[in-house]
Structures are given as C-alpha cells and as structure tokens.
Short mmCIF file of C-alpha atoms in Angstrom, two decimals:
data_model
loop_
_atom_site.label_atom_id
_atom_site.label_comp_id
_atom_site.label_asym_id
_atom_site.label_seq_id
_atom_site.Cartn_x
_atom_site.Cartn_y
_atom_site.Cartn_z
CA MET N 1 209.77 193.14 76.47
CA LYS N 2 206.96 190.75 77.10
CA ARG N 3 206.73 190.04 80.72
CA THR N 4 204.49 187.54 82.44
CA GLY N 5 203.29 188.15 86.07
CA MET N 6 205.91 190.81 86.71
CA VAL N 7 205.79 193.13 89.72
CA VAL N 8 206.82 196.45 88.68
CA ALA N 9 207.54 198.04 91.81
CA LEU N 10 211.26 198.59 92.31
CA THR N 11 213.30 196.79 94.66
CA CYS N 12 216.55 199.22 94.43
CA VAL N 13 215.80 202.65 94.00
CA ALA N 14 218.00 205.36 93.39
CA ALA N 15 220.25 204.53 90.31
CA LEU N 16 223.45 205.42 91.99
CA ALA N 17 222.86 204.83 95.56
CA LEU N 18 221.59 201.64 95.92
CA THR N 19 221.67 200.68 99.68
CA ALA N 20 220.20 197.05 99.36
CA CYS N 21 222.52 195.55 97.03
CA ALA N 22 225.39 195.13 98.88
CA PRO N 23 228.45 197.38 97.57
CA ARG N 24 231.82 196.02 98.72
CA ASP N 25 234.67 198.00 99.90
CA GLY N 26 237.39 197.37 97.22
CA GLY N 27 240.89 198.81 96.16
CA THR N 28 239.45 201.08 93.65
CA PRO N 29 239.45 204.77 94.53
CA ASP N 30 236.53 206.43 96.06
CA VAL N 31 233.43 206.98 93.21
CA ASP N 32 232.06 210.46 93.41
CA ALA N 33 229.74 211.53 95.96
CA ASP N 34 226.57 210.73 94.13
CA SER N 35 227.59 207.16 93.64
CA THR N 36 227.91 203.66 95.25
CA LEU N 37 229.81 200.85 93.97
CA VAL N 38 227.57 197.83 93.50
CA ASP N 39 228.84 194.18 92.48
CA SER N 40 225.32 192.78 91.75
CA LEU N 41 221.56 193.25 91.80
CA PRO N 42 219.20 191.05 93.91
CA ALA N 43 218.40 187.88 91.52
CA GLY N 44 215.00 188.34 89.43
CA THR N 45 212.30 185.93 90.85
CA GLU N 46 209.58 186.63 88.10
CA PRO N 47 209.56 184.84 84.69
CA VAL N 48 210.27 187.27 81.61
CA GLU N 49 209.30 185.94 78.15
CA ASP N 50 212.04 188.07 76.29
CA VAL N 51 214.99 190.30 76.92
CA THR N 52 216.94 192.31 74.39
CA TRP N 53 220.46 193.32 75.28
CA ALA N 54 222.75 195.84 73.54
CA ILE N 55 226.51 194.85 72.85
CA VAL N 56 228.12 197.90 72.77
CA GLU N 57 231.45 196.48 71.20
CA GLY N 58 229.62 195.46 68.03
CA GLU N 59 229.16 192.15 66.51
CA PRO N 60 231.59 189.38 67.77
CA ALA N 61 233.39 187.88 64.71
CA THR N 62 233.02 184.25 66.65
CA LEU N 63 231.56 182.76 69.47
CA SER N 64 233.85 180.40 70.06
CA PRO N 65 235.42 180.99 73.47
CA ALA N 66 238.77 179.62 72.34
CA SER N 67 239.04 182.47 70.04
CA SER N 68 237.15 185.56 71.35
CA ALA N 69 236.08 187.52 74.49
CA ASN N 70 232.79 189.18 74.48
CA LEU N 71 229.80 189.30 76.85
CA ILE N 72 227.89 186.52 75.09
CA ILE N 73 230.10 183.63 75.54
CA PRO N 74 229.65 183.63 79.27
CA ASN N 75 225.87 182.66 79.05
CA LEU N 76 226.55 180.09 76.29
CA CYS N 77 229.65 177.90 77.72
CA ASP N 78 230.01 177.35 81.30
CA ASN N 79 233.61 177.54 82.77
CA LEU N 80 235.25 174.74 84.78
CA LEU N 81 235.36 177.36 87.85
CA SER N 82 232.91 179.94 88.25
CA LEU N 83 234.09 183.70 89.00
CA GLN N 84 231.68 185.53 91.61
CA PRO N 85 230.83 189.14 91.51
CA ASP N 86 233.14 189.90 94.37
CA PHE N 87 236.23 188.52 92.22
CA SER N 88 236.15 185.05 94.34
CA VAL N 89 236.36 182.15 92.48
CA GLN N 90 234.23 179.05 93.16
CA PRO N 91 233.39 175.76 91.65
CA GLY N 92 231.59 175.64 88.03
CA ILE N 93 231.61 172.22 85.87
CA ALA N 94 234.58 171.40 88.32
CA GLU N 95 233.56 170.16 91.57
CA SER N 96 237.20 170.73 92.27
CA ALA N 97 240.37 171.96 90.42
CA GLU N 98 243.70 172.12 92.49
CA PHE N 99 247.46 171.41 92.17
CA VAL N 100 248.20 168.35 93.68
CA ASP N 101 252.19 168.87 93.73
CA PRO N 102 254.06 172.02 92.14
CA VAL N 103 253.57 170.86 88.56
CA THR N 104 250.29 168.67 88.47
CA PHE N 105 246.87 170.10 88.22
CA VAL N 106 243.74 167.83 88.74
CA ILE N 107 240.25 168.77 87.58
CA GLU N 108 237.25 166.46 88.99
CA LEU N 109 234.10 167.13 87.25
CA ARG N 110 230.38 167.11 88.45
CA ASP N 111 228.78 164.10 87.04
CA ASP N 112 225.26 165.79 86.31
CA VAL N 113 226.34 168.55 83.76
CA ARG N 114 225.04 167.69 80.27
CA PHE N 115 225.30 169.61 77.07
CA TRP N 116 222.38 171.48 75.26
CA ASP N 117 221.65 168.34 73.16
CA GLY N 118 221.29 166.18 76.51
CA THR N 119 224.91 164.08 76.27
CA PRO N 120 226.69 164.20 79.64
CA VAL N 121 230.03 166.10 79.82
CA THR N 122 233.03 163.90 79.70
CA ALA N 123 236.70 164.06 80.61
CA ASP N 124 237.22 163.82 76.87
CA ASP N 125 235.29 166.96 76.25
CA ILE N 126 237.24 168.86 78.90
CA VAL N 127 240.74 167.76 77.29
CA TYR N 128 239.28 168.72 74.01
CA SER N 129 238.28 172.19 75.22
CA LEU N 130 241.33 173.02 77.35
CA ARG N 131 243.46 171.80 74.33
CA GLN N 132 241.96 174.76 72.11
CA SER N 133 243.70 177.35 74.17
CA THR N 134 247.16 175.45 73.87
CA ASN N 135 247.22 176.79 70.33
CA PRO N 136 249.40 180.15 70.13
CA ALA N 137 246.50 181.44 68.09
CA SER N 138 243.88 181.28 71.02
CA GLN N 139 242.95 184.23 72.92
CA TRP N 140 243.95 182.41 76.03
CA TYR N 141 247.24 180.90 75.00
CA GLY N 142 248.91 182.81 77.81
CA ALA N 143 247.24 181.06 80.60
CA PHE N 144 248.45 177.73 79.17
CA ALA N 145 252.01 178.72 78.05
CA LEU N 146 253.66 176.57 81.14
CA VAL N 147 251.62 173.32 80.04
CA VAL N 148 253.72 170.68 78.97
CA PRO N 149 253.48 171.44 75.06
CA ASP N 150 253.34 167.74 74.04
CA PRO N 151 249.61 167.21 73.92
CA ALA N 152 249.62 163.53 74.83
CA ALA N 153 251.32 164.49 78.17
CA GLY N 154 250.19 167.91 78.93
CA ILE N 155 246.22 167.82 79.21
CA VAL N 156 244.94 164.03 79.74
CA ALA N 157 241.89 162.28 80.64
CA THR N 158 242.67 160.16 84.11
CA GLY N 159 239.21 158.92 84.74
CA PRO N 160 235.85 159.33 83.24
CA HIS N 161 235.27 162.70 85.28
CA GLU N 162 238.94 163.53 86.02
CA VAL N 163 241.60 165.48 83.84
CA THR N 164 245.19 166.08 84.66
CA VAL N 165 247.43 168.96 83.42
CA HIS N 166 251.00 168.81 83.96
CA PHE N 167 253.32 171.77 83.73
CA ILE N 168 256.96 172.56 82.81
CA ALA N 169 257.09 174.63 86.13
CA PRO N 170 254.92 175.82 88.72
CA ASP N 171 252.10 178.24 87.45
CA THR N 172 250.06 179.98 90.20
CA THR N 173 247.91 181.76 87.70
CA PHE N 174 246.37 178.87 85.99
CA ARG N 175 243.67 177.70 88.85
CA ASP N 176 241.97 181.53 88.44
CA ALA N 177 242.39 181.28 84.49
CA LEU N 178 239.90 178.39 84.60
CA ALA N 179 237.13 180.70 85.92
CA GLY N 180 237.64 182.93 82.59
CA GLN N 181 237.06 181.89 78.89
CA GLY N 182 240.61 179.74 79.21
CA GLY N 183 238.18 177.21 81.09
CA ALA N 184 235.11 177.20 78.84
CA VAL N 185 233.61 173.90 78.06
CA MET N 186 232.44 172.61 74.77
CA GLN N 187 231.61 169.10 73.32
CA LYS N 188 234.26 167.55 71.52
CA ALA N 189 232.48 165.57 68.83
CA TYR N 190 230.60 168.75 67.82
CA GLY N 191 233.59 171.05 67.89
CA GLU N 192 235.57 168.40 65.50
CA SER N 193 232.47 168.35 63.28
CA ALA N 194 232.09 171.76 62.77
CA GLY N 195 235.81 172.47 62.36
CA ASP N 196 236.78 176.16 61.24
CA ALA N 197 233.25 177.07 61.34
CA LEU N 198 232.83 176.42 65.14
CA GLY N 199 231.32 179.51 66.81
CA THR N 200 230.31 180.97 63.49
CA ALA N 201 226.65 182.01 62.54
CA ASP N 202 226.83 178.73 60.31
CA GLY N 203 228.93 176.34 62.24
CA GLY N 204 227.25 177.10 65.83
CA LEU N 205 228.10 175.78 69.13
CA MET N 206 227.53 172.99 71.87
CA CYS N 207 228.00 173.91 75.39
CA THR N 208 226.53 173.71 78.81
CA GLY N 209 225.19 177.31 79.77
CA PRO N 210 221.96 178.71 80.92
CA TYR N 211 221.31 179.58 77.38
CA LYS N 212 221.22 177.79 73.87
CA LEU N 213 222.26 178.94 70.55
CA ASP N 214 219.75 177.14 68.33
CA LYS N 215 220.66 176.79 64.43
CA GLY N 216 219.60 179.98 62.70
CA GLY N 217 219.80 181.83 66.07
CA TRP N 218 222.70 184.11 64.79
CA LYS N 219 221.27 186.44 62.10
CA PRO N 220 224.72 188.01 60.71
CA GLY N 221 224.76 191.75 60.85
CA SER N 222 221.21 191.87 62.89
CA GLU N 223 220.99 189.99 66.09
CA ILE N 224 221.77 186.88 68.13
CA VAL N 225 218.92 185.11 69.74
CA THR N 226 219.50 182.61 72.41
CA THR N 227 217.02 180.61 74.15
CA ALA N 228 216.80 179.20 78.00
CA ASN N 229 218.25 175.99 78.71
CA GLU N 230 215.36 174.63 80.64
CA ASP N 231 217.42 171.66 81.75
CA TYR N 232 220.19 173.78 82.81
CA TRP N 233 222.11 172.03 85.68
CA GLY N 234 222.22 175.20 87.61
CA GLY N 235 218.59 175.66 87.44
CA ALA N 236 216.53 177.06 84.34
CA PRO N 237 216.83 180.89 83.77
CA LEU N 238 213.62 183.27 84.24
CA VAL N 239 214.29 184.81 81.01
CA LYS N 240 212.96 182.48 78.11
CA LYS N 241 214.65 184.39 75.33
CA LEU N 242 217.73 186.70 75.40
CA THR N 243 218.37 188.54 72.04
CA TYR N 244 221.88 190.39 71.60
CA THR N 245 221.58 193.63 69.23
CA PHE N 246 224.70 195.41 68.18
CA VAL N 247 224.68 198.95 68.83
CA SER N 248 227.95 200.80 69.04
CA ASP N 249 226.98 204.24 68.21
CA SER N 250 226.69 206.01 71.63
CA SER N 251 223.57 208.30 70.91
CA THR N 252 221.42 205.37 69.48
CA LEU N 253 222.21 203.41 72.26
CA THR N 254 221.27 205.89 75.00
CA THR N 255 218.23 206.75 73.07
CA ALA N 256 217.34 203.09 72.91
CA LEU N 257 218.17 202.28 76.64
CA THR N 258 216.43 205.38 78.21
CA GLN N 259 213.02 204.77 75.60
CA GLY N 260 212.96 201.14 76.61
CA ASP N 261 213.41 199.68 73.15
CA ILE N 262 216.67 198.10 74.60
CA ASP N 263 216.28 196.47 78.23
CA GLY N 264 219.90 196.71 79.26
CA ALA N 265 223.65 196.89 78.53
CA PHE N 266 227.18 196.85 79.97
CA ASN N 267 229.86 199.50 79.55
CA VAL N 268 227.44 202.32 78.56
CA PRO N 269 228.93 205.50 77.48
CA PRO N 270 229.74 207.77 80.46
CA ALA N 271 229.13 210.72 78.45
CA SER N 272 225.36 209.94 78.48
CA ARG N 273 225.46 209.75 82.34
CA ALA N 274 222.90 212.42 82.81
CA ALA N 275 220.82 211.00 80.51
CA PHE N 276 221.09 207.40 82.15
CA GLU N 277 220.14 209.27 85.73
CA GLY N 278 217.01 210.82 84.47
CA GLU N 279 213.67 209.71 84.07
CA GLY N 280 214.07 207.13 81.29
CA ALA N 281 213.10 203.50 81.24
CA GLY N 282 216.15 202.42 83.40
CA ALA N 283 218.47 202.83 86.24
CA LEU N 284 222.32 203.13 85.95
CA THR N 285 224.24 200.97 88.27
CA VAL N 286 228.33 201.47 88.92
CA GLY N 287 230.27 198.42 89.66
CA HIS N 288 233.87 197.44 90.63
CA SER N 289 235.98 196.86 87.50
CA THR N 290 239.52 196.05 86.30
CA ALA N 291 238.98 198.04 82.97
CA SER N 292 241.06 201.21 82.03
CA TYR N 293 240.98 203.43 79.02
CA SER N 294 244.31 203.07 77.25
CA PHE N 295 246.07 203.35 74.13
CA GLY N 296 249.10 201.58 72.91
CA PRO N 297 251.87 200.78 70.17
CA ALA N 298 250.36 198.50 67.07
CA SER N 299 253.76 198.24 65.23
CA ALA N 300 256.99 197.10 65.95
CA THR N 301 258.29 199.73 63.43
CA GLY N 302 257.75 203.80 63.31
CA ALA N 303 257.68 206.28 66.00
CA GLY N 304 255.10 204.56 68.07
CA ALA N 305 257.43 201.76 68.93
CA ASN N 306 259.72 204.29 70.63
CA PRO N 307 259.38 204.82 74.56
CA LYS N 308 260.40 208.24 74.33
CA ILE N 309 257.57 208.85 72.02
CA ARG N 310 254.76 207.05 74.36
CA GLN N 311 256.55 208.65 77.31
CA ALA N 312 256.19 212.27 75.71
CA LEU N 313 252.42 211.50 74.58
CA SER N 314 251.85 210.38 78.08
CA MET N 315 253.39 213.62 79.64
CA ALA N 316 251.36 215.72 77.42
CA ILE N 317 247.83 214.45 78.20
CA ASP N 318 246.16 216.07 81.35
CA ARG N 319 244.39 213.12 82.98
CA GLU N 320 242.10 215.08 85.24
CA GLN N 321 240.73 216.91 82.27
CA TYR N 322 240.40 213.33 80.73
CA LEU N 323 238.28 212.14 83.74
CA LYS N 324 235.97 215.34 83.25
CA THR N 325 235.50 215.47 79.58
CA VAL N 326 235.38 211.52 78.47
CA VAL N 327 234.69 209.55 81.81
CA ASN N 328 232.32 212.03 83.08
CA GLY N 329 233.57 211.56 86.85
CA LEU N 330 233.00 207.90 86.55
CA GLY N 331 236.65 206.89 86.87
CA TYR N 332 239.98 207.75 88.43
CA VAL N 333 243.60 208.47 87.39
CA GLN N 334 245.53 205.18 87.12
CA LYS N 335 249.22 205.12 87.28
CA THR N 336 249.96 202.04 85.26
CA VAL N 337 247.83 198.80 83.59
CA VAL N 338 247.47 196.98 86.67
CA GLY N 339 244.88 199.08 89.03
CA PRO N 340 244.46 198.69 92.87
CA PHE N 341 241.37 196.74 92.56
CA SER N 342 243.19 193.88 90.94
CA PHE N 343 245.26 193.15 93.61
CA SER N 344 242.97 194.45 96.70
CA ALA N 345 241.95 190.85 97.88
CA MET N 346 245.42 189.02 97.01
CA ASP N 347 247.67 187.81 99.60
CA GLU N 348 250.24 190.53 100.23
CA ALA N 349 248.04 193.14 98.88
CA SER N 350 250.05 195.60 100.91
CA VAL N 351 253.26 195.13 99.01
CA TYR N 352 251.33 195.47 95.76
CA GLN N 353 249.77 198.72 96.90
CA ASP N 354 252.93 200.13 98.37
CA ALA N 355 254.58 199.68 95.01
CA TYR N 356 251.62 201.18 92.98
CA ASP N 357 251.76 204.24 95.35
CA ALA N 358 255.68 204.47 94.70
CA LEU N 359 254.63 204.61 90.80
CA ALA N 360 254.87 208.43 89.61
CA THR N 361 251.39 210.11 89.18
CA PRO N 362 250.97 211.14 85.66
CA LYS N 363 251.51 214.92 85.39
CA VAL N 364 251.57 217.30 82.47
CA ASP N 365 254.80 218.43 81.38
CA ILE N 366 254.91 219.68 77.97
CA GLU N 367 258.42 220.93 77.91
CA GLY N 368 259.65 217.47 79.22
CA ALA N 369 257.56 215.99 76.49
CA LYS N 370 259.03 218.13 73.70
CA LYS N 371 262.61 217.34 74.94
CA LEU N 372 261.70 213.45 74.95
CA VAL N 373 260.36 213.95 71.21
CA GLU N 374 263.69 215.57 70.22
CA GLU N 375 265.82 212.86 72.11
CA SER N 376 263.70 210.37 70.22
CA GLY N 377 265.70 210.54 67.01
CA GLU N 378 262.30 209.67 65.05
CA ASP N 379 261.28 211.51 61.91
CA VAL N 380 258.09 213.00 63.17
CA SER N 381 257.37 214.89 59.74
CA GLU N 382 254.87 211.74 59.01
CA PRO N 383 251.63 211.67 61.01
CA LEU N 384 251.30 209.00 63.52
CA VAL N 385 247.79 207.08 63.04
CA VAL N 386 245.64 206.37 66.23
CA ALA N 387 242.64 203.62 65.62
CA VAL N 388 239.51 203.95 67.67
CA PRO N 389 235.96 202.44 66.92
CA ALA N 390 233.62 204.35 65.04
CA GLY N 391 230.73 205.80 66.71
CA ALA N 392 231.91 205.52 70.40
CA LYS N 393 231.96 208.89 71.62
CA GLU N 394 234.50 208.28 74.55
CA PHE N 395 236.85 207.10 71.87
CA GLN N 396 236.29 209.96 69.65
CA GLN N 397 237.02 212.32 72.66
CA THR N 398 240.10 210.35 73.70
CA ALA N 399 241.55 210.57 69.80
CA ALA N 400 240.88 214.09 69.76
CA ILE N 401 242.73 214.58 73.14
CA ILE N 402 245.79 212.25 71.88
CA GLN N 403 245.73 214.48 68.60
CA SER N 404 245.71 217.70 70.64
CA ALA N 405 248.57 216.66 73.04
CA GLY N 406 250.63 215.55 70.09
CA ALA N 407 250.10 218.88 68.46
CA GLU N 408 251.58 220.76 71.44
CA ILE N 409 254.80 218.77 71.58
CA GLY N 410 255.47 218.52 67.63
CA LEU N 411 253.42 215.20 66.90
CA LYS N 412 250.97 215.01 64.15
CA ILE N 413 248.25 212.69 64.88
CA GLU N 414 245.83 211.41 62.54
CA ILE N 415 242.46 209.49 63.65
CA ASP N 416 241.24 206.37 61.92
CA GLU N 417 237.45 205.59 62.86
CA LYS N 418 236.97 202.06 62.20
CA GLN N 419 233.55 200.16 62.36
CA ALA N 420 233.27 197.48 64.95
CA SER N 421 234.28 194.43 62.76
CA ASP N 422 237.31 196.09 61.41
CA PHE N 423 238.54 197.23 64.61
CA GLY N 424 237.94 193.92 66.40
CA ALA N 425 239.78 192.42 63.65
CA MET N 426 242.86 194.21 64.59
CA PHE N 427 243.58 192.40 67.71
CA TYR N 428 243.76 188.89 65.83
CA ASP N 429 244.91 189.58 62.26
CA PRO N 430 248.29 191.55 61.84
CA SER N 431 247.39 192.76 58.26
CA GLN N 432 244.67 194.85 60.07
CA ARG N 433 247.22 196.88 61.71
CA GLU N 434 249.12 198.02 58.88
CA GLY N 435 249.47 201.67 58.73
CA ILE N 436 248.44 202.17 62.23
CA ASP N 437 250.65 203.30 65.01
CA PHE N 438 248.35 203.30 67.90
CA VAL N 439 245.22 201.54 68.94
CA ALA N 440 242.96 203.09 71.57
CA THR N 441 240.86 200.65 73.77
CA GLN N 442 239.20 199.84 76.96
CA GLY N 443 240.94 196.96 78.28
CA TYR N 444 240.20 194.85 81.51
CA LEU N 445 241.81 191.95 83.73
CA GLU N 446 239.12 188.99 83.21
CA THR N 447 240.25 186.82 86.07
CA PRO N 448 241.81 187.62 89.59
CA GLY N 449 245.73 188.36 89.92
CA VAL N 450 248.00 190.91 88.72
CA LEU N 451 249.89 189.05 86.03
CA GLY N 452 247.34 188.30 83.24
CA TYR N 453 246.90 191.73 81.50
CA PRO N 454 250.33 193.20 81.45
CA SER N 455 251.70 189.69 80.28
CA LEU N 456 249.65 190.27 77.07
CA PHE N 457 251.95 193.44 76.26
CA VAL N 458 255.16 193.02 77.93
CA LEU N 459 256.05 189.23 77.50
CA PRO N 460 257.27 187.42 73.91
CA ALA N 461 254.58 185.71 72.07
CA GLU N 462 255.61 182.61 73.02
CA ALA N 463 255.10 183.28 76.76
CA GLY N 464 251.80 184.74 76.26
CA GLY N 465 252.43 188.12 74.94
CA ILE N 466 249.55 188.08 72.25
CA PHE N 467 249.15 191.82 72.02
CA ASN N 468 253.18 192.55 72.13
CA TRP N 469 252.81 194.09 68.71
CA SER N 470 255.73 196.56 69.52
CA GLY N 471 258.08 193.56 69.65
CA TYR N 472 258.99 194.79 73.28
CA GLY N 473 261.43 192.59 74.88
CA ASP N 474 263.00 193.23 78.18
CA ALA N 475 264.88 190.17 79.60
CA ALA N 476 264.74 191.53 83.24
CA VAL N 477 260.94 192.09 82.66
CA THR N 478 260.57 188.54 81.29
CA GLN N 479 262.48 186.90 83.91
CA HIS N 480 260.64 188.80 86.91
CA MET N 481 256.98 188.44 85.58
CA MET N 482 257.79 184.39 84.97
CA ALA N 483 259.49 184.16 88.19
CA ALA N 484 256.24 185.60 89.58
CA ARG N 485 254.05 183.29 87.78
CA SER N 486 255.92 180.51 89.04
CA ALA N 487 256.73 181.25 92.58
CA THR N 488 254.93 178.93 95.04
CA ASP N 489 254.53 181.54 98.05
CA PRO N 490 252.83 185.06 97.95
CA LYS N 491 255.61 187.12 99.04
CA THR N 492 258.15 185.99 96.43
CA ALA N 493 255.50 186.25 93.80
CA ALA N 494 254.68 190.00 94.94
CA ASP N 495 258.35 190.91 95.07
CA GLU N 496 258.83 189.49 91.64
CA PHE N 497 255.99 191.36 89.94
CA VAL N 498 256.77 194.45 91.64
CA ALA N 499 260.44 194.30 90.28
CA ALA N 500 259.05 193.80 86.79
CA GLN N 501 256.67 196.45 87.05
CA GLU N 502 259.20 199.16 88.03
CA VAL N 503 260.71 198.29 84.62
CA PHE N 504 257.82 198.11 82.28
CA ALA N 505 255.57 200.97 83.84
CA PRO N 506 257.71 203.76 82.60
CA ASP N 507 258.13 202.18 79.25
CA MET N 508 254.54 202.84 78.76
CA LEU N 509 253.49 199.72 76.58
CA GLN N 510 250.06 200.79 77.23
CA ILE N 511 249.40 204.58 78.25
CA THR N 512 246.71 204.25 80.68
CA LEU N 513 244.55 207.34 80.52
CA ALA N 514 241.90 206.40 83.25
CA GLY N 515 240.79 203.63 85.29
CA THR N 516 236.98 203.24 85.02
CA TYR N 517 233.93 201.47 86.66
CA GLN N 518 231.70 199.30 85.25
CA LEU N 519 228.62 201.07 83.90
CA THR N 520 225.24 199.07 83.63
CA TYR N 521 221.98 200.53 82.40
CA LEU N 522 219.02 198.09 83.02
CA ASN N 523 215.37 198.15 82.95
CA ARG N 524 213.67 199.25 85.88
CA ASP N 525 211.25 196.06 85.56
CA LEU N 526 214.32 193.81 85.51
CA THR N 527 216.99 192.81 88.24
CA GLY N 528 219.51 190.07 88.93
CA VAL N 529 222.56 191.00 86.83
CA THR N 530 226.06 191.23 87.81
CA THR N 531 227.52 194.54 87.63
CA SER N 532 230.98 194.11 88.42
CA VAL N 533 233.89 193.21 86.55
CA ALA N 534 232.73 189.43 86.75
CA VAL N 535 230.37 189.81 84.00
CA TYR N 536 232.97 188.89 81.49
CA SER N 537 233.44 185.47 82.94
CA SER N 538 230.30 184.76 84.81
CA PRO N 539 226.83 183.53 82.99
CA TRP N 540 225.21 186.84 84.25
CA ALA N 541 222.02 186.24 82.46
CA LEU N 542 221.34 183.13 84.82
CA HIS N 543 220.15 185.33 87.61
CA LEU N 544 218.40 188.00 85.26
CA GLY N 545 214.59 188.26 85.67
CA GLY N 546 211.50 190.07 86.69
CA LYS N 547 211.39 191.94 90.20
CA ARG N 548 210.05 190.25 93.43
#
C-alpha cells in the first residue's frame, strides 16, 4: 500500500474494544466479554494511493448488479436509496422514493448525478435498471414480484427525473429493497450495447459509483482494479486505486492480512481470531450482522428434500460445540433463519421477539433423531452429499460436523469441496447442483426487514423463492408471507409473518447452525469502512482512507 501524507497514529486502538467508534445496542445477543460490536470506523481524512482488498468468497462470475451479489458492486453502482451502517435507509440517487397510494410508488431523482462517462442519469436509465430485476432469473426478482408484470405499465418514466412503479398489491418491502442491489443504477445505452457481456471482464459496466471499472481493469483469475471517480456526486474517494484480489483459502488470507500484503477483508475466518488479535499489521473489528451459518437442501428429490431427515440432522448437531469449534466464540445460537438483529429496529419489534423466543431452542437428541430417520421412509444406504467451498476452514469444519452428526443417526454423509467459481455457480445454474443433497453456506439479509431472506427458501419461484430448490410448497406459509408483505399496518404484517414462521421454522428449509457477526480485518494505517451488515449494500469504500 502506497500512502501519501498519512498519519500512522491510531485513532481507535484495542481491536475488539473500540470505544470511540459508536457501538450500537442491537437485537443480537451480546458478543463475548472481550469484544464490542461496532457499526463503522471513523471516516478517513488522508489520501491513500492504493489499497488491496481481499474477496474471501472468490472471484465473482459477474459484476452486473442484477445478476450477482458481492462486495465489489456497491462501490461501482450506486443504489436509488442508501443503506446506512445502522441499517437505516436514507436517500441515494433518489431524493425521495415513496408510495403515494397503496399500489403506486414514485421515485424522484437527484439532478446532479452522472455516470462515469459524464452523462447525466435520466429516468430512462432508472427504468432500464429496475426492469433488469423483473426477470425471474435475476438475483433480486423476489423484490419485484408484486410489480405489474407488463413492462409498459409496471415501471415507467413519468418525467425527466421521475419514475413511477405500479403494483398488483401493496408491497411494504419494496422501498427497503431499493437500498440494496435491487435498486442499483446502470446506464441504459451502455447496458443495451453490452448485451449478455454486461458485467463481465470483457463487457464491463457503466455506473455512477465512487469507483470506476476501466477497460481492462478486470484481469480474470487475478484481480479487479478500480479507480477513484474524481467527479463522484458524493465527493471524490480518498483511496485512488482499490484493487480486489481473490483469496478463499483461510490460512493464506490470514497470513497475507497479518503481514500487511493485503490491506483488508470482510468475512475473515473466525478460526484465525487469535492471529487477528495478535501483533499483526491490522486490527479485527466485530460488527452487527444478519448473517448465519446454515445448510439446506439442494434438490427436490432424495433424502435431503425430506423434512424428517433435515429435522434429524438438526437434532444431531451440538450448536454450543459448533460455536466453540467453528465460530470461535464470535457468534450465537440462532433458532431460525431470521435472527433478532433483523427485526430489532422494526415497528412491532416486540411481536417478532416474542415469537422468536417462543421457538424451540435447538437441542441435541440423538435417539429422537434416529427415530425421525426411521420414520422418514427414506433409503439411507446411499450417502448424502454436502457441498462446501474449498479452502474455507469454517466450512470444512461445518461439513465435518454434519458428517459426524449424520454418522451418529445412521446417515452417510460425503463432502464435496468445490472451487469458488463452481460453488458460486450452484446458486444460479441447476445443472451444477446435480448429485448434491445439501449446500452449506453463510447467508445474510441484505436490507432491513424479516421477509426477504426466508422468502428465498419458502415461497414458490414465481413469488421470489429463487433458492427454493427442494420444491417446498406450503399453502399456509405462502398465504401468510404474502399477507405480511401486503399488510399496510405493522401489527398485521408482524402477526402474518409470525403465523408463517410457526410453520416453516420446524420444516428446516435452512438448518441454521449459528448466527455470526461481521468480522473485518483492516490495516492499522487505514480507517473508514462500514463494519456492520450494511457493507453488502452501501459504497463502503467511499469513506476509506488514511487516519487523521
């Protein structure tokens, strides 16, 4: 890292006891006694020539925000609304974005936002960008499932800086979704010219964010180099060049970070906690998160699709031991896919909390699990295959724990370690899931609310269940989830969600093993990054720079 005029003295010392960085009381359980939860570090004030950042999930398949979710896109493509580190939603490219009646949503744009090439953002660009997510193949289709399907009537330009979205029913989740990548803005002319190559190393992008992807900046298999957008409408970034490298191997990443060869990373391996807290080149910060470690079925056929098999595996796994061996104390037992932080700031939070508290706490019951296996009616002579990303120690340990638990109750479990690109492809290409029974992952809710994450697994595909690979279809769950989404008052929305959760939580569409915190390792000479879950939606690199 080449730095200019940088003050090296630390403004926030004690890696896990940051007192000047505004920890927030949240809905997650207390982190252990040696740690304090921190949402963001003080913004940098000194210019920095270049920073190298590790993407631990591996090289993305695309940077098109309609097709992928990764930590690079928020720094390239601004969203219509902006997600803050405390999980609140503020204006972004849109000055305002509100429902003017239950089924009509109006977006008013700023008039000073320009793309990297200097052309102004228009309503036509917004219409083009939002329509990308009305495609059922889009990563964000679920957020647009209630938009009027006719393109000419659903999302339309109603002025030079105004876009109107029409719905078939009220949708209380849509506004918050615009603070995520479902609200990312791209240039229409560039996108139409690039076609299927949009977002690839060859096709590139044209967005408005604080960093630009220049032609040739993406070197496949090596790195992605982005440069500061000096004319950024929110102010030029302090870091002039931000290079992303891909390091999914936990040991390699830990060494590179602590020796200063890489300047920072989100989602660093909890197994390396001792090394990160040692006398290395940087410091570890623990932030709020909606993330959790879990595994779920990858097919509508086979034993993994049987809820009794999933329930049995859940009952065979010791969560407390999982916290010690995999999460290294940086997590907590989570009862279902929606953890308390997700609803801690919502209206009717007490309703959600009471319902969460009423859910059964996962407990080990080997004999009960064996009985469920017998009752399942499944032929368990053939092994079940669980896929995990290669090189990530926490997932290797997760798979080993699943394997051991299965053996105790008469299930043979095989582990398939997939390279990062192949693992990522499973989420978008059904052929990549052939022969796979379970996929272990770290999932998260990107934007505020409780509906977004479980909807991916429990709703039919046409309603947004893009990860409902098991073919789960409970009519009562669908009815209650959609009623919660369309409810115009918070109490009804909460009651409807709780009714759905009472059914889908025991079905174990995702077997939640632990809720986790956002773990960020950052070079001691730098400051400014978001260290809470908001890194997935906000341009976190905008405030990155040298210390005061």
